Amino acid sequence: MASVFDSTTAVNPRGGGRYDAVLDPGWVVGGGVNGGYLLAVIGNALRAEMPDKPDPLAISAYYLAASVPGPAQVQVDVRRSGGTVSVASAELSQGGEARIAALATYGDLDRGADDVQTTALPFDLPPLEQCVPNTMAPEEVRRIAPLMGRFDMRFHPEHVGWALGAPTGVAEMAAWFRLEDGREPDPISLLLVVDALPPVTFNTKGIGWAPTLELTAHVRAKPAPGWLRVRHVSRNVAGGMFEEDCEVWDAEDRLVAQSRQLARLPR
Amino acid sequence: MASVFDSTTAVNPRGGGRYDAVLDPGWVVGGGVNGGYLLAVIGNALRAEMPDKPDPLAISAYYLAASVPGPAQVQVDVRRSGGTVSVASAELSQGGEARIAALATYGDLDRGADDVQTTALPFDLPPLEQCVPNTMAPEEVRRIAPLMGRFDMRFHPEHVGWALGAPTGVAEMAAWFRLEDGREPDPISLLLVVDALPPVTFNTKGIGWAPTLELTAHVRAKPAPGWLRVRHVSRNVAGGMFEEDCEVWDAEDRLVAQSRQLARLPR
């Protein structure tokens, strides 16, 4: 059976670096389409334009305006086509209006894949069966976040105060994660995963939209099949903004992606 | 007296978003001009093009090729000119060849400046007089890094093993920092500061150039006058690359900048 993730992030080449996509209403959250989903769409266009460099190593997205379900275009311009890495810019637009500007470095994660020295330790997350499934999210949250239905998430039981009307006061959220359609993770789906959890401000400021200004993700290894573990933390609120750091660990205890975003505090 | 930093990061508007600069040989390190210095040059062009948004909030630089001392051009294209933030792309080129592609969000750090909740704690750094000045760096290092002469740095005494032929084995480096010309820090100079220390790989892999692939900096507050404290750490080596996280704290114990870069391991 075709993967919902794959079919809704697919891009059609139109020549000259232009790709067409159809943004799917199933990925809506708050006032627009989820930023991580858009990053995966852009990631697919970039990969198609740089076929000899299959994997996103680093990608930065600057959000210009909210995107909505429906047709979208991604324009890719390769800026450097190198020996081991290539760099490209990309712009996602709808109706002729730019929505996201991005830059990315692509390469091959199979190169040097055995050279790993990770001193970071996996974060605390109780076994799957002790965690809280997203199907238990309050109706209020599922209504503003249809995309939750695309995920199988199991939240750290100590981080779900936001869903019970009792925010923890701590800007941290961790969960087990897999796609609801059963598709195994890969470097492109990790671009979605780094922006899939509710914002940590649910636990400090209450439930509300926290629009991303900028998000940069580094994909550091190909994830093993199975459940991922994802954690977001924030340590610095200032000037009406907060940073959100994300780590993604795979089923083989490997730190496969790191990201940071700068977002506006909910109003 | 004019600041060396100000005069060597100055840009001249040529119209249509184009700015001319002269890259100064005093900022050379390893095989090119320092990436943080280039970010400050680009930062000045962006600020000149968006005069109503004086401060860089987020900036991402993708390094396409090494830059060399001499004339350079920065082309700025404003992509979104908004109520509280504007977004622009920028490209630094030399001799018609692109060297850096960048995206940035600018705003006004005085807005909401009092809304601060920082749970991050300042890192450990002994008092200034117990730290090791960069003037004691080995001749080998000062030869490949003329830019060291532009800084007054005092390194954590437990992090200078690399300079003594005895790398600590720990990917961490912290130092007191100020510009040698006495110029006080501001949001633009912080773009230099986040890439000013030697790479943490000096302590794990030995002395060698670690070219940046991508660097994203968030400026979170205007720094107070006086010494800054800067720390770089890395927690994940994989695929021949490492991430380097940087924090900059000001003299009033405020976390004023956070950055992360993805760099290649030294060969």
Short mmCIF file of C-alpha atoms in Angstrom, two decimals:
data_model
loop_
_atom_site.label_atom_id
_atom_site.label_comp_id
_atom_site.label_asym_id
_atom_site.label_seq_id
_atom_site.Cartn_x
_atom_site.Cartn_y
_atom_site.Cartn_z
CA MET A 1 0.00 0.00 0.00
CA ALA A 2 1.32 3.43 -0.90
CA SER A 3 2.50 5.58 1.99
CA VAL A 4 0.36 8.65 2.74
CA PHE A 5 3.55 10.50 3.63
CA ASP A 6 5.16 9.59 0.30
CA SER A 7 2.13 10.43 -1.83
CA THR A 8 1.48 13.78 -0.12
CA THR A 9 5.13 14.93 -0.23
CA ALA A 10 5.65 13.91 -3.87
CA VAL A 11 6.86 16.53 -6.35
CA ASN A 12 6.48 16.67 -10.13
CA PRO A 13 9.40 18.05 -12.17
CA ARG A 14 8.45 20.78 -14.64
CA GLY A 15 11.94 21.57 -15.89
CA GLY A 16 14.33 24.38 -15.07
CA GLY A 17 14.42 23.42 -11.40
CA ARG A 18 10.68 23.88 -10.94
CA TYR A 19 8.62 21.26 -9.14
CA ASP A 20 4.88 21.12 -8.58
CA ALA A 21 3.32 19.75 -5.41
CA VAL A 22 -0.12 19.55 -3.87
CA LEU A 23 -0.19 20.45 -0.20
CA ASP A 24 -2.46 18.02 1.58
CA PRO A 25 -5.14 19.19 4.08
CA GLY A 26 -4.24 16.27 6.34
CA TRP A 27 -1.09 18.12 7.44
CA VAL A 28 -2.80 21.27 8.67
CA VAL A 29 -2.04 22.61 12.13
CA GLY A 30 -3.22 25.92 13.56
CA GLY A 31 -3.22 28.62 10.90
CA GLY A 32 -1.49 26.70 8.12
CA VAL A 33 0.21 23.61 6.83
CA ASN A 34 2.82 22.12 9.16
CA GLY A 35 6.33 23.48 8.62
CA GLY A 36 8.04 20.10 8.90
CA TYR A 37 5.77 18.66 6.21
CA LEU A 38 6.63 21.61 3.95
CA LEU A 39 10.31 20.97 4.64
CA ALA A 40 9.86 17.36 3.47
CA VAL A 41 8.17 18.57 0.26
CA ILE A 42 11.04 20.99 -0.37
CA GLY A 43 13.48 18.22 0.57
CA ASN A 44 12.04 15.98 -2.13
CA ALA A 45 12.39 18.72 -4.76
CA LEU A 46 16.00 19.32 -3.72
CA ARG A 47 16.78 15.63 -3.89
CA ALA A 48 15.23 15.33 -7.35
CA GLU A 49 17.34 18.25 -8.59
CA MET A 50 20.61 16.85 -7.14
CA PRO A 51 20.29 13.12 -7.91
CA ASP A 52 23.96 12.41 -7.18
CA LYS A 53 23.59 13.80 -3.63
CA PRO A 54 20.65 11.87 -2.22
CA ASP A 55 20.57 13.05 1.40
CA PRO A 56 19.86 16.36 3.13
CA LEU A 57 22.78 17.08 5.46
CA ALA A 58 21.68 20.58 6.48
CA ILE A 59 18.59 22.53 5.54
CA SER A 60 17.42 25.95 6.73
CA ALA A 61 13.89 27.21 6.13
CA TYR A 62 12.80 30.81 6.63
CA TYR A 63 9.03 31.08 6.82
CA LEU A 64 7.68 34.07 4.92
CA ALA A 65 3.95 33.40 5.10
CA ALA A 66 1.65 30.55 6.09
CA SER A 67 0.96 27.88 3.46
CA VAL A 68 -2.47 26.46 2.79
CA PRO A 69 -3.70 23.15 1.32
CA GLY A 70 -3.66 23.08 -2.48
CA PRO A 71 -1.20 23.51 -5.33
CA ALA A 72 2.32 24.76 -4.59
CA GLN A 73 5.52 25.24 -6.55
CA VAL A 74 9.09 24.68 -5.46
CA GLN A 75 11.84 26.40 -7.41
CA VAL A 76 15.30 24.89 -6.87
CA ASP A 77 18.53 26.61 -7.86
CA VAL A 78 21.74 24.64 -7.43
CA ARG A 79 24.40 27.03 -6.17
CA ARG A 80 27.33 24.67 -5.86
CA SER A 81 27.71 21.20 -7.29
CA GLY A 82 30.72 19.79 -5.53
CA GLY A 83 32.68 16.64 -4.96
CA THR A 84 31.10 15.44 -1.75
CA VAL A 85 28.38 18.06 -1.12
CA SER A 86 26.14 20.27 -3.21
CA VAL A 87 24.32 23.41 -2.08
CA ALA A 88 21.02 24.74 -3.40
CA SER A 89 18.45 27.37 -2.62
CA ALA A 90 14.76 26.61 -2.85
CA GLU A 91 11.58 28.63 -2.64
CA LEU A 92 8.12 27.28 -2.02
CA SER A 93 5.35 29.49 -3.35
CA GLN A 94 1.59 29.39 -3.77
CA GLY A 95 -0.33 31.52 -6.24
CA GLY A 96 2.88 33.31 -7.15
CA GLU A 97 3.56 34.34 -3.54
CA ALA A 98 6.69 33.05 -1.78
CA ARG A 99 5.89 31.15 1.43
CA ILE A 100 9.24 29.63 2.40
CA ALA A 101 12.83 30.43 1.41
CA ALA A 102 15.33 27.65 2.04
CA LEU A 103 18.98 26.76 1.69
CA ALA A 104 20.34 23.24 1.85
CA THR A 105 23.49 21.18 1.68
CA TYR A 106 23.03 17.69 0.28
CA GLY A 107 25.44 14.77 0.27
CA ASP A 108 25.59 11.05 0.79
CA LEU A 109 25.08 9.79 4.34
CA ASP A 110 26.55 6.43 3.41
CA ARG A 111 29.93 8.14 3.02
CA GLY A 112 31.89 7.90 6.24
CA ALA A 113 28.85 6.40 7.93
CA ASP A 114 31.02 4.30 10.26
CA ASP A 115 32.87 7.27 11.69
CA VAL A 116 30.64 7.94 14.71
CA GLN A 117 31.59 9.39 18.08
CA THR A 118 28.52 10.58 19.91
CA THR A 119 29.01 11.84 23.45
CA ALA A 120 25.38 12.99 23.68
CA LEU A 121 23.26 10.59 25.70
CA PRO A 122 19.70 9.62 24.78
CA PHE A 123 17.16 11.56 26.82
CA ASP A 124 14.88 9.96 29.37
CA LEU A 125 11.77 8.38 27.87
CA PRO A 126 9.85 5.59 29.61
CA PRO A 127 9.01 2.40 27.68
CA LEU A 128 6.37 2.73 24.97
CA GLU A 129 3.63 1.10 27.02
CA GLN A 130 4.06 3.63 29.84
CA CYS A 131 3.74 6.60 27.49
CA VAL A 132 0.60 8.51 26.54
CA PRO A 133 -0.71 8.02 22.96
CA ASN A 134 -1.68 11.07 20.90
CA THR A 135 -5.10 9.52 20.35
CA MET A 136 -5.79 10.68 23.92
CA ALA A 137 -5.13 14.34 23.01
CA PRO A 138 -8.02 16.61 23.94
CA GLU A 139 -10.63 17.32 21.26
CA GLU A 140 -9.55 20.99 21.29
CA VAL A 141 -6.06 20.02 20.20
CA ARG A 142 -7.11 17.49 17.58
CA ARG A 143 -9.45 20.04 16.05
CA ILE A 144 -6.70 22.63 15.53
CA ALA A 145 -4.13 19.94 14.61
CA PRO A 146 -5.58 17.47 12.08
CA LEU A 147 -2.02 16.35 11.36
CA MET A 148 -1.98 14.51 14.71
CA GLY A 149 -3.96 11.80 12.94
CA ARG A 150 -0.98 11.15 10.68
CA PHE A 151 1.26 10.30 13.62
CA ASP A 152 1.54 7.54 16.13
CA MET A 153 3.05 9.38 19.08
CA ARG A 154 3.52 8.23 22.67
CA PHE A 155 4.31 11.11 24.97
CA HIS A 156 6.46 11.06 28.05
CA PRO A 157 3.82 10.83 30.82
CA GLU A 158 5.50 13.67 32.72
CA HIS A 159 5.29 16.03 29.72
CA VAL A 160 1.57 15.87 28.95
CA GLY A 161 0.35 18.36 31.54
CA TRP A 162 -0.61 20.68 28.67
CA ALA A 163 -3.19 18.14 27.46
CA LEU A 164 -4.75 17.85 30.91
CA GLY A 165 -5.16 21.55 31.58
CA ALA A 166 -2.16 21.46 33.92
CA PRO A 167 0.92 22.67 31.99
CA THR A 168 4.12 21.39 33.58
CA GLY A 169 5.81 24.80 33.49
CA VAL A 170 8.87 23.14 31.95
CA ALA A 171 9.72 23.78 28.28
CA GLU A 172 10.33 20.15 27.41
CA MET A 173 8.42 17.53 25.44
CA ALA A 174 9.53 14.03 24.47
CA ALA A 175 7.74 11.27 22.63
CA TRP A 176 8.05 8.03 20.75
CA PHE A 177 7.23 8.68 17.11
CA ARG A 178 6.29 6.84 13.98
CA LEU A 179 4.20 7.64 10.93
CA GLU A 180 0.66 6.37 11.20
CA ASP A 181 0.92 4.81 7.73
CA GLY A 182 3.72 2.55 8.94
CA ARG A 183 6.31 4.03 6.57
CA GLU A 184 9.79 3.58 7.99
CA PRO A 185 11.86 6.70 8.69
CA ASP A 186 14.43 8.00 6.22
CA PRO A 187 16.39 11.28 5.89
CA ILE A 188 13.45 13.02 4.17
CA SER A 189 10.86 11.99 6.74
CA LEU A 190 13.19 13.23 9.50
CA LEU A 191 12.59 16.74 8.12
CA LEU A 192 8.98 16.28 9.15
CA VAL A 193 9.82 14.65 12.47
CA VAL A 194 11.85 17.63 13.75
CA ASP A 195 8.73 19.82 13.63
CA ALA A 196 6.02 17.28 14.45
CA LEU A 197 5.57 17.61 18.21
CA PRO A 198 3.43 20.35 19.74
CA PRO A 199 5.54 23.39 20.69
CA VAL A 200 7.13 23.21 24.14
CA THR A 201 5.30 26.43 24.95
CA PHE A 202 2.14 24.31 25.43
CA ASN A 203 3.72 23.47 28.78
CA THR A 204 4.80 27.01 29.68
CA LYS A 205 2.42 29.42 27.97
CA GLY A 206 -0.60 27.22 27.30
CA ILE A 207 -2.07 25.89 24.07
CA GLY A 208 -1.54 28.32 21.21
CA TRP A 209 0.10 28.62 17.85
CA ALA A 210 3.84 29.36 17.93
CA PRO A 211 4.77 30.30 14.36
CA THR A 212 8.26 29.31 13.27
CA LEU A 213 10.49 32.11 11.98
CA GLU A 214 13.43 29.89 11.09
CA LEU A 215 14.22 26.19 11.34
CA THR A 216 17.52 24.49 10.58
CA ALA A 217 17.83 20.71 10.61
CA HIS A 218 20.91 18.54 10.37
CA VAL A 219 20.43 14.94 9.33
CA ARG A 220 23.40 13.08 10.75
CA ALA A 221 22.70 9.46 9.85
CA LYS A 222 20.17 7.26 8.10
CA PRO A 223 17.66 6.16 10.71
CA ALA A 224 17.13 2.47 11.40
CA PRO A 225 13.62 1.07 10.87
CA GLY A 226 11.30 1.26 13.86
CA TRP A 227 10.26 3.80 16.45
CA LEU A 228 12.03 7.12 16.74
CA ARG A 229 12.40 9.09 19.95
CA VAL A 230 12.00 12.86 19.65
CA ARG A 231 12.61 15.55 22.22
CA HIS A 232 12.12 19.31 22.10
CA VAL A 233 13.49 21.67 24.73
CA SER A 234 13.77 25.43 25.06
CA ARG A 235 16.12 27.27 27.38
CA ASN A 236 15.81 30.88 26.35
CA VAL A 237 12.72 33.05 26.03
CA ALA A 238 13.56 36.60 24.98
CA GLY A 239 12.06 39.40 22.94
CA GLY A 240 8.80 37.56 22.36
CA MET A 241 10.62 34.58 20.84
CA PHE A 242 11.97 31.23 21.94
CA GLU A 243 14.38 28.70 20.51
CA GLU A 244 13.33 25.07 20.29
CA ASP A 245 16.03 22.42 20.09
CA CYS A 246 15.10 19.01 18.77
CA GLU A 247 16.92 15.69 18.89
CA VAL A 248 15.81 12.55 17.08
CA TRP A 249 17.21 9.17 18.13
CA ASP A 250 16.55 5.98 16.19
CA ALA A 251 15.77 2.42 17.26
CA GLU A 252 19.49 1.63 17.35
CA ASP A 253 20.23 4.42 19.84
CA ARG A 254 21.75 6.66 17.24
CA LEU A 255 21.38 10.46 17.25
CA VAL A 256 20.12 10.78 13.66
CA ALA A 257 18.90 14.39 13.51
CA GLN A 258 19.38 17.65 15.38
CA SER A 259 17.43 20.80 14.72
CA ARG A 260 16.82 24.22 16.18
CA GLN A 261 14.07 26.65 15.39
CA LEU A 262 13.35 30.22 16.38
CA ALA A 263 9.65 30.77 16.94
CA ARG A 264 7.35 33.45 18.19
CA LEU A 265 5.73 33.00 21.56
CA PRO A 266 1.99 32.35 21.30
CA ARG A 267 0.01 35.54 21.67
CA MET B 1 39.60 56.23 17.00
CA ALA B 2 37.83 54.21 14.34
CA SER B 3 37.22 50.57 15.13
CA VAL B 4 39.13 48.06 12.98
CA PHE B 5 36.10 45.79 13.14
CA ASP B 6 33.80 48.57 11.90
CA SER B 7 36.08 49.74 9.11
CA THR B 8 36.80 46.22 7.81
CA THR B 9 33.14 45.10 7.87
CA ALA B 10 31.83 48.29 6.22
CA VAL B 11 29.76 47.99 3.04
CA ASN B 12 29.13 50.52 0.28
CA PRO B 13 25.67 50.63 -1.30
CA ARG B 14 25.69 50.47 -5.11
CA GLY B 15 21.92 50.39 -5.61
CA GLY B 16 19.54 47.57 -6.38
CA GLY B 17 20.50 45.72 -3.21
CA ARG B 18 24.15 45.45 -4.16
CA TYR B 19 26.87 46.31 -1.65
CA ASP B 20 30.62 46.41 -2.13
CA ALA B 21 33.06 45.38 0.58
CA VAL B 22 36.79 44.82 0.89
CA LEU B 23 37.69 41.66 2.76
CA ASP B 24 40.58 42.42 5.05
CA PRO B 25 43.66 40.13 5.27
CA GLY B 26 43.68 40.59 9.04
CA TRP B 27 40.73 38.17 9.32
CA VAL B 28 42.36 35.23 7.56
CA VAL B 29 42.37 31.82 9.20
CA GLY B 30 43.49 28.57 7.59
CA GLY B 31 42.55 28.45 3.93
CA GLY B 32 40.39 31.57 3.78
CA VAL B 33 38.76 34.52 5.46
CA ASN B 34 36.99 33.71 8.74
CA GLY B 35 33.34 32.74 8.32
CA GLY B 36 32.13 34.81 11.27
CA TYR B 37 33.78 37.93 9.85
CA LEU B 38 32.05 37.27 6.51
CA LEU B 39 28.77 36.88 8.35
CA ALA B 40 29.27 40.32 9.92
CA VAL B 41 29.97 41.84 6.47
CA ILE B 42 26.79 40.22 5.12
CA GLY B 43 24.97 41.31 8.27
CA ASN B 44 25.90 44.94 7.60
CA ALA B 45 24.61 44.75 4.03
CA LEU B 46 21.34 43.22 5.24
CA ARG B 47 20.93 45.92 7.86
CA ALA B 48 21.57 48.67 5.32
CA GLU B 49 18.93 47.20 3.00
CA MET B 50 16.30 46.87 5.77
CA PRO B 51 16.80 50.10 7.75
CA ASP B 52 13.53 49.74 9.66
CA LYS B 53 14.66 46.33 11.01
CA PRO B 54 18.04 47.07 12.57
CA ASP B 55 18.90 43.74 14.19
CA PRO B 56 19.68 40.24 12.92
CA LEU B 57 17.38 37.83 14.76
CA ALA B 58 18.33 34.72 12.78
CA ILE B 59 20.87 34.28 9.99
CA SER B 60 21.95 31.13 8.15
CA ALA B 61 25.05 30.99 6.00
CA TYR B 62 25.85 28.17 3.58
CA TYR B 63 29.49 28.23 2.57
CA LEU B 64 30.00 27.52 -1.14
CA ALA B 65 33.72 28.27 -1.49
CA ALA B 66 36.48 29.88 0.56
CA SER B 67 36.74 33.68 0.44
CA VAL B 68 40.01 35.53 0.08
CA PRO B 69 41.16 39.04 1.04
CA GLY B 70 40.16 41.70 -1.48
CA PRO B 71 37.02 43.11 -3.10
CA ALA B 72 33.71 41.34 -2.56
CA GLN B 73 30.09 42.01 -3.42
CA VAL B 74 26.99 41.29 -1.38
CA GLN B 75 23.67 41.09 -3.20
CA VAL B 76 20.65 41.45 -0.91
CA ASP B 77 17.10 40.56 -1.95
CA VAL B 78 14.34 41.35 0.51
CA ARG B 79 11.83 38.49 0.41
CA ARG B 80 9.35 39.66 2.99
CA SER B 81 8.99 43.10 4.49
CA GLY B 82 6.68 42.60 7.41
CA GLY B 83 5.25 44.26 10.48
CA THR B 84 7.73 43.08 13.09
CA VAL B 85 10.23 41.06 11.03
CA SER B 86 11.65 41.14 7.52
CA VAL B 87 13.33 38.29 5.66
CA ALA B 88 16.03 38.58 3.01
CA SER B 89 18.43 36.43 1.08
CA ALA B 90 22.02 37.50 0.50
CA GLU B 91 24.89 36.24 -1.55
CA LEU B 92 28.53 37.15 -1.08
CA SER B 93 30.63 36.76 -4.20
CA GLN B 94 34.14 37.51 -5.37
CA GLY B 95 35.13 37.87 -9.01
CA GLY B 96 31.62 36.88 -10.04
CA GLU B 97 31.79 33.59 -8.11
CA ALA B 98 29.36 32.97 -5.23
CA ARG B 99 31.15 32.22 -1.95
CA ILE B 100 28.33 32.30 0.61
CA ALA B 101 24.55 32.03 0.30
CA ALA B 102 22.59 33.34 3.26
CA LEU B 103 19.08 33.84 4.56
CA ALA B 104 18.18 36.12 7.44
CA THR B 105 15.33 37.40 9.54
CA TYR B 106 15.77 40.93 10.86
CA GLY B 107 13.76 42.76 13.48
CA ASP B 108 14.12 45.08 16.44
CA LEU B 109 15.65 43.59 19.58
CA ASP B 110 14.36 46.49 21.64
CA ARG B 111 10.82 45.20 21.06
CA GLY B 112 9.78 42.94 23.90
CA ALA B 113 13.27 43.16 25.32
CA ASP B 114 11.99 42.85 28.90
CA ASP B 115 10.26 39.53 28.29
CA VAL B 116 13.10 37.21 29.35
CA GLN B 117 12.89 33.75 30.86
CA THR B 118 16.19 31.96 30.52
CA THR B 119 16.49 28.57 32.17
CA ALA B 120 19.92 27.97 30.63
CA LEU B 121 22.72 28.52 33.11
CA PRO B 122 26.02 30.21 32.25
CA PHE B 123 28.78 27.68 31.66
CA ASP B 124 31.78 27.32 33.91
CA LEU B 125 34.57 29.80 33.19
CA PRO B 126 37.14 30.82 35.81
CA PRO B 127 37.81 34.52 36.48
CA LEU B 128 39.62 36.42 33.73
CA GLU B 129 42.95 36.45 35.55
CA GLN B 130 42.97 32.66 35.83
CA CYS B 131 42.38 32.17 32.11
CA VAL B 132 44.96 31.77 29.33
CA PRO B 133 45.35 34.71 26.90
CA ASN B 134 45.44 34.04 23.17
CA THR B 135 48.76 35.87 22.98
CA MET B 136 50.20 32.65 24.43
CA ALA B 137 48.94 30.58 21.47
CA PRO B 138 51.72 28.60 19.81
CA GLU B 139 53.48 30.21 16.83
CA GLU B 140 52.06 27.42 14.61
CA VAL B 141 48.52 28.52 15.43
CA ARG B 142 49.14 32.25 15.12
CA ARG B 143 50.74 31.70 11.72
CA ILE B 144 47.67 29.92 10.30
CA ALA B 145 45.30 32.24 12.17
CA PRO B 146 46.29 35.89 11.78
CA LEU B 147 42.81 36.84 12.97
CA MET B 148 43.80 35.85 16.51
CA GLY B 149 45.55 39.24 16.67
CA ARG B 150 42.18 40.94 16.35
CA PHE B 151 40.84 39.29 19.49
CA ASP B 152 41.51 39.53 23.17
CA MET B 153 40.60 36.02 24.29
CA ARG B 154 41.19 34.34 27.65
CA PHE B 155 40.71 30.61 27.44
CA HIS B 156 39.44 28.30 30.12
CA PRO B 157 42.69 26.83 31.48
CA GLU B 158 41.27 23.30 31.27
CA HIS B 159 40.44 23.70 27.55
CA VAL B 160 43.85 24.72 26.17
CA GLY B 161 45.42 21.27 25.92
CA TRP B 162 45.38 21.66 22.14
CA ALA B 163 47.82 24.59 22.41
CA LEU B 164 50.23 22.60 24.55
CA GLY B 165 50.39 19.51 22.35
CA ALA B 166 48.11 17.67 24.77
CA PRO B 167 44.53 17.81 23.41
CA THR B 168 42.00 17.32 26.20
CA GLY B 169 39.99 14.76 24.22
CA VAL B 170 36.83 16.69 25.09
CA ALA B 171 35.02 18.66 22.38
CA GLU B 172 34.60 21.81 24.43
CA MET B 173 36.20 25.24 24.40
CA ALA B 174 35.26 28.31 26.42
CA ALA B 175 36.82 31.74 26.63
CA TRP B 176 36.37 35.34 27.63
CA PHE B 177 36.17 37.46 24.50
CA ARG B 178 36.45 41.02 23.39
CA LEU B 179 37.61 42.76 20.25
CA GLU B 180 41.24 43.85 20.41
CA ASP B 181 40.25 47.33 19.18
CA GLY B 182 38.10 47.84 22.26
CA ARG B 183 34.88 48.14 20.29
CA GLU B 184 31.94 47.13 22.45
CA PRO B 185 29.78 44.19 21.31
CA ASP B 186 26.55 44.67 19.39
CA PRO B 187 24.24 42.36 17.42
CA ILE B 188 26.45 42.58 14.30
CA SER B 189 29.70 41.82 16.10
CA LEU B 190 28.04 38.79 17.72
CA LEU B 191 27.90 37.29 14.21
CA LEU B 192 31.69 37.28 14.31
CA VAL B 193 31.89 36.08 17.90
CA VAL B 194 29.94 32.85 17.25
CA ASP B 195 32.69 31.69 14.86
CA ALA B 196 35.77 33.22 16.48
CA LEU B 197 37.12 30.45 18.71
CA PRO B 198 39.27 27.64 17.31
CA PRO B 199 37.17 24.59 16.41
CA VAL B 200 36.53 22.20 19.28
CA THR B 201 38.15 19.50 17.16
CA PHE B 202 41.54 21.02 18.14
CA ASN B 203 40.95 19.15 21.40
CA THR B 204 39.77 15.89 19.86
CA LYS B 205 41.37 15.57 16.43
CA GLY B 206 44.33 17.93 16.73
CA ILE B 207 45.07 21.25 15.06
CA GLY B 208 43.59 21.41 11.58
CA TRP B 209 41.13 23.35 9.51
CA ALA B 210 37.48 22.36 10.01
CA PRO B 211 35.58 24.06 7.16
CA THR B 212 32.06 25.17 7.98
CA LEU B 213 29.31 23.80 5.75
CA GLU B 214 26.47 25.70 7.41
CA LEU B 215 26.16 28.11 10.32
CA THR B 216 22.97 29.51 11.82
CA ALA B 217 23.07 32.18 14.50
CA HIS B 218 20.26 33.58 16.62
CA VAL B 219 20.85 36.95 18.27
CA ARG B 220 18.54 36.99 21.26
CA ALA B 221 19.37 40.28 22.97
CA LYS B 222 21.58 43.33 22.63
CA PRO B 223 24.78 42.60 24.54
CA ALA B 224 25.85 44.83 27.42
CA PRO B 225 29.23 46.55 27.12
CA GLY B 226 32.21 44.60 28.43
CA TRP B 227 33.60 41.10 28.18
CA LEU B 228 31.62 38.33 26.54
CA ARG B 229 31.87 34.67 27.48
CA VAL B 230 31.79 32.22 24.59
CA ARG B 231 31.57 28.44 24.63
CA HIS B 232 31.62 25.87 21.85
CA VAL B 233 30.71 22.23 22.36
CA SER B 234 30.14 19.27 20.07
CA ARG B 235 28.27 16.13 20.99
CA ASN B 236 27.93 14.26 17.72
CA VAL B 237 30.59 13.24 15.24
CA ALA B 238 29.16 11.31 12.29
CA GLY B 239 29.78 10.86 8.59
CA GLY B 240 32.96 12.93 8.64
CA MET B 241 31.15 15.92 10.11
CA PHE B 242 30.48 17.43 13.51
CA GLU B 243 28.07 19.99 14.88
CA GLU B 244 29.39 22.85 16.96
CA ASP B 245 27.02 24.62 19.33
CA CYS B 246 27.94 28.07 20.55
CA GLU B 247 26.58 30.19 23.37
CA VAL B 248 27.50 33.80 24.01
CA TRP B 249 26.78 35.38 27.40
CA ASP B 250 27.24 39.06 28.10
CA ALA B 251 28.63 40.97 31.08
CA GLU B 252 25.17 41.09 32.63
CA ASP B 253 24.80 37.30 32.60
CA ARG B 254 22.43 37.31 29.67
CA LEU B 255 22.40 34.62 26.97
CA VAL B 256 22.68 36.99 23.98
CA ALA B 257 23.44 34.62 21.10
CA GLN B 258 23.11 30.95 20.25
CA SER B 259 24.49 29.33 17.14
CA ARG B 260 25.08 25.93 15.63
CA GLN B 261 27.29 25.02 12.72
CA LEU B 262 27.85 21.83 10.77
CA ALA B 263 31.49 21.44 9.84
CA ARG B 264 33.75 18.89 8.25
CA LEU B 265 36.20 17.06 10.45
CA PRO B 266 39.80 18.10 9.79
CA ARG B 267 41.47 15.74 7.34
#
